[in-house]
Amino acid sequence: MQARFMREAIRLSRQKMRANQGGPFGAIVVRNGKIVGRGWNQVVAAYDPTAHAEMTAIRAACKKLKRFHLADCELYTSCEPCPMCLGAVYWARLQAVFYANTRKDAAGIQFADDLIYHEIGLPIPRRKIPMKRLLRKEALKVFEEWRKKKDKVTY
């Protein structure tokens, strides 16, 4: 069963790449043995750097299931998730991830996944993109208001 789902993710990666809709990445979300979300890289087609296969599959599954978590679902993806997609995996609370290619494989065809994994591990002052904190006290007031908010939906 797992091989069948992985083949579907790989099939999507090939099909959509050949259609010039983005890079060679495909993903599916599975719940109780059924596909509930399909995604493929749509970065170029959608002019959206966040439209990775995993992200679009997670978005599709959440929309179909009408909820923001996928705790009873698995993700099958044609490549090890990049840091952004890995973050989405944790935010969605997926119960498992199965992947085919590695981030080193992606780096071998000029995708920056491995570079970003490296950057995340660096102290903020040593990263390639400068980051500077501003107006923390003002922003903390909003967090405090959220903490006290009675009708919030926690996630």
Tab-separated table of C-alpha atoms in Angstrom:
chain	number	residue	atom	x	y	z
A	1	MET	CA	0.000	0.000	0.000
A	2	GLN	CA	2.784	2.438	0.926
A	3	ALA	CA	4.577	1.777	-2.380
A	4	ARG	CA	1.334	2.472	-4.270
A	5	PHE	CA	0.927	5.842	-2.556
A	6	MET	CA	4.569	6.750	-3.131
A	7	ARG	CA	4.209	5.865	-6.808
A	8	GLU	CA	1.269	8.278	-7.008
A	9	ALA	CA	3.405	11.067	-5.529
A	10	ILE	CA	6.174	10.268	-8.015
A	11	ARG	CA	3.650	10.097	-10.881
A	12	LEU	CA	2.380	13.575	-9.981
A	13	SER	CA	5.938	14.908	-9.842
A	14	ARG	CA	6.675	13.613	-13.333
A	15	GLN	CA	3.331	14.584	-14.881
A	16	LYS	CA	3.307	18.170	-13.610
A	17	MET	CA	7.022	18.703	-14.319
A	18	ARG	CA	6.481	17.578	-17.910
A	19	ALA	CA	3.542	20.006	-18.130
A	20	ASN	CA	5.941	22.824	-17.105
A	21	GLN	CA	3.938	23.600	-13.977
A	22	GLY	CA	6.960	23.611	-11.680
A	23	GLY	CA	9.808	21.527	-10.348
A	24	PRO	CA	9.873	17.729	-10.151
A	25	PHE	CA	7.984	17.309	-6.883
A	26	GLY	CA	4.706	15.594	-6.026
A	27	ALA	CA	2.921	14.745	-2.783
A	28	ILE	CA	-0.265	13.165	-1.493
A	29	VAL	CA	-2.009	13.076	1.871
A	30	VAL	CA	-3.608	9.764	2.851
A	31	ARG	CA	-6.252	9.139	5.507
A	32	ASN	CA	-7.526	5.652	6.310
A	33	GLY	CA	-6.063	4.251	3.103
A	34	LYS	CA	-7.632	6.920	0.857
A	35	ILE	CA	-6.023	9.915	-0.832
A	36	VAL	CA	-7.536	13.105	0.600
A	37	GLY	CA	-5.120	15.603	-0.920
A	38	ARG	CA	-2.856	15.811	-3.951
A	39	GLY	CA	-0.181	18.391	-4.551
A	40	TRP	CA	2.622	19.165	-6.909
A	41	ASN	CA	5.140	21.933	-7.209
A	42	GLN	CA	3.316	25.035	-8.485
A	43	VAL	CA	5.967	27.639	-7.703
A	44	VAL	CA	6.398	28.761	-11.321
A	45	ALA	CA	2.789	28.281	-12.443
A	46	ALA	CA	1.318	30.151	-9.461
A	47	TYR	CA	4.112	32.721	-9.025
A	48	ASP	CA	4.241	31.526	-5.423
A	49	PRO	CA	7.501	30.446	-3.749
A	50	THR	CA	5.487	28.631	-1.057
A	51	ALA	CA	3.536	26.460	-3.524
A	52	HIS	CA	5.648	23.351	-2.947
A	53	ALA	CA	4.131	19.909	-3.488
A	54	GLU	CA	3.789	19.181	0.223
A	55	MET	CA	2.225	22.572	0.918
A	56	THR	CA	-0.337	22.226	-1.864
A	57	ALA	CA	-1.184	18.643	-0.809
A	58	ILE	CA	-1.631	19.720	2.822
A	59	ARG	CA	-3.797	22.670	1.747
A	60	ALA	CA	-5.937	20.400	-0.452
A	61	ALA	CA	-6.394	17.816	2.320
A	62	CYS	CA	-7.304	20.421	4.927
A	63	LYS	CA	-9.808	22.003	2.572
A	64	LYS	CA	-11.382	18.638	1.735
A	65	LEU	CA	-11.560	17.577	5.386
A	66	LYS	CA	-12.630	21.092	6.492
A	67	ARG	CA	-10.083	21.317	9.297
A	68	PHE	CA	-6.613	22.697	9.953
A	69	HIS	CA	-4.998	19.542	11.305
A	70	LEU	CA	-4.193	16.196	9.719
A	71	ALA	CA	-3.344	14.190	12.829
A	72	ASP	CA	-4.834	11.004	11.403
A	73	CYS	CA	-3.119	11.361	8.015
A	74	GLU	CA	0.163	10.460	6.349
A	75	LEU	CA	2.150	12.390	3.762
A	76	TYR	CA	3.827	10.701	0.796
A	77	THR	CA	6.221	12.968	-1.049
A	78	SER	CA	8.624	12.426	-3.908
A	79	CYS	CA	11.396	14.258	-2.019
A	80	GLU	CA	12.399	14.865	1.591
A	81	PRO	CA	10.523	17.993	2.701
A	82	CYS	CA	12.361	21.308	2.665
A	83	PRO	CA	12.416	23.257	5.945
A	84	MET	CA	9.258	25.203	5.055
A	85	CYS	CA	7.348	22.029	4.212
A	86	LEU	CA	8.736	20.236	7.263
A	87	GLY	CA	7.367	23.095	9.358
A	88	ALA	CA	3.966	22.631	7.707
A	89	VAL	CA	4.120	18.885	8.457
A	90	TYR	CA	4.489	19.680	12.148
A	91	TRP	CA	1.847	22.443	12.094
A	92	ALA	CA	-0.596	20.041	10.388
A	93	ARG	CA	0.314	17.327	12.923
A	94	LEU	CA	0.692	14.635	10.281
A	95	GLN	CA	1.291	11.247	11.848
A	96	ALA	CA	3.980	10.118	9.378
A	97	VAL	CA	5.966	11.236	6.343
A	98	PHE	CA	7.263	8.935	3.619
A	99	TYR	CA	9.688	10.362	1.057
A	100	ALA	CA	11.683	9.127	-1.936
A	101	ASN	CA	14.511	11.495	-2.942
A	102	THR	CA	16.654	13.179	-0.291
A	103	ARG	CA	17.530	16.842	0.178
A	104	LYS	CA	21.041	15.966	-1.053
A	105	ASP	CA	19.448	14.613	-4.244
A	106	ALA	CA	17.550	17.907	-4.599
A	107	ALA	CA	20.771	19.878	-4.060
A	108	GLY	CA	22.301	17.809	-6.865
A	109	ILE	CA	19.799	19.337	-9.311
A	110	GLN	CA	20.219	22.872	-7.913
A	111	PHE	CA	17.387	23.116	-5.393
A	112	ALA	CA	18.291	25.001	-2.195
A	113	ASP	CA	16.771	22.666	0.414
A	114	ASP	CA	20.119	21.628	1.877
A	115	LEU	CA	21.354	25.243	1.952
A	116	ILE	CA	18.276	26.326	3.911
A	117	TYR	CA	18.657	23.441	6.376
A	118	HIS	CA	22.236	24.689	6.923
A	119	GLU	CA	21.156	28.324	7.330
A	120	ILE	CA	18.551	27.458	9.971
A	121	GLY	CA	21.245	25.917	12.133
A	122	LEU	CA	23.367	29.074	12.118
A	123	PRO	CA	23.098	31.829	14.717
A	124	ILE	CA	20.967	34.666	13.307
A	125	PRO	CA	23.925	37.063	12.828
A	126	ARG	CA	25.743	34.504	10.635
A	127	ARG	CA	22.891	33.845	8.184
A	128	LYS	CA	23.089	35.086	4.583
A	129	ILE	CA	19.890	37.122	4.861
A	130	PRO	CA	20.169	39.806	7.548
A	131	MET	CA	17.549	39.678	10.296
A	132	LYS	CA	16.963	42.400	12.878
A	133	ARG	CA	14.373	42.456	15.644
A	134	LEU	CA	12.276	45.656	15.909
A	135	LEU	CA	9.490	46.910	18.232
A	136	ARG	CA	9.326	43.800	20.405
A	137	LYS	CA	7.567	45.593	23.292
A	138	GLU	CA	4.751	46.700	20.983
A	139	ALA	CA	4.410	43.248	19.480
A	140	LEU	CA	4.400	41.564	22.905
A	141	LYS	CA	1.245	43.520	23.757
A	142	VAL	CA	-0.598	41.677	20.990
A	143	PHE	CA	0.685	38.341	22.304
A	144	GLU	CA	-0.527	39.260	25.775
A	145	GLU	CA	-3.951	40.127	24.370
A	146	TRP	CA	-4.031	36.742	22.597
A	147	ARG	CA	-3.091	34.962	25.816
A	148	LYS	CA	-6.121	36.528	27.556
A	149	LYS	CA	-8.556	36.151	24.641
A	150	LYS	CA	-11.485	33.966	25.733
A	151	ASP	CA	-12.889	33.051	22.303
A	152	LYS	CA	-9.630	32.066	20.566
A	153	VAL	CA	-9.227	28.863	18.610
A	154	THR	CA	-5.932	27.345	19.652
A	155	TYR	CA	-3.850	25.466	17.181
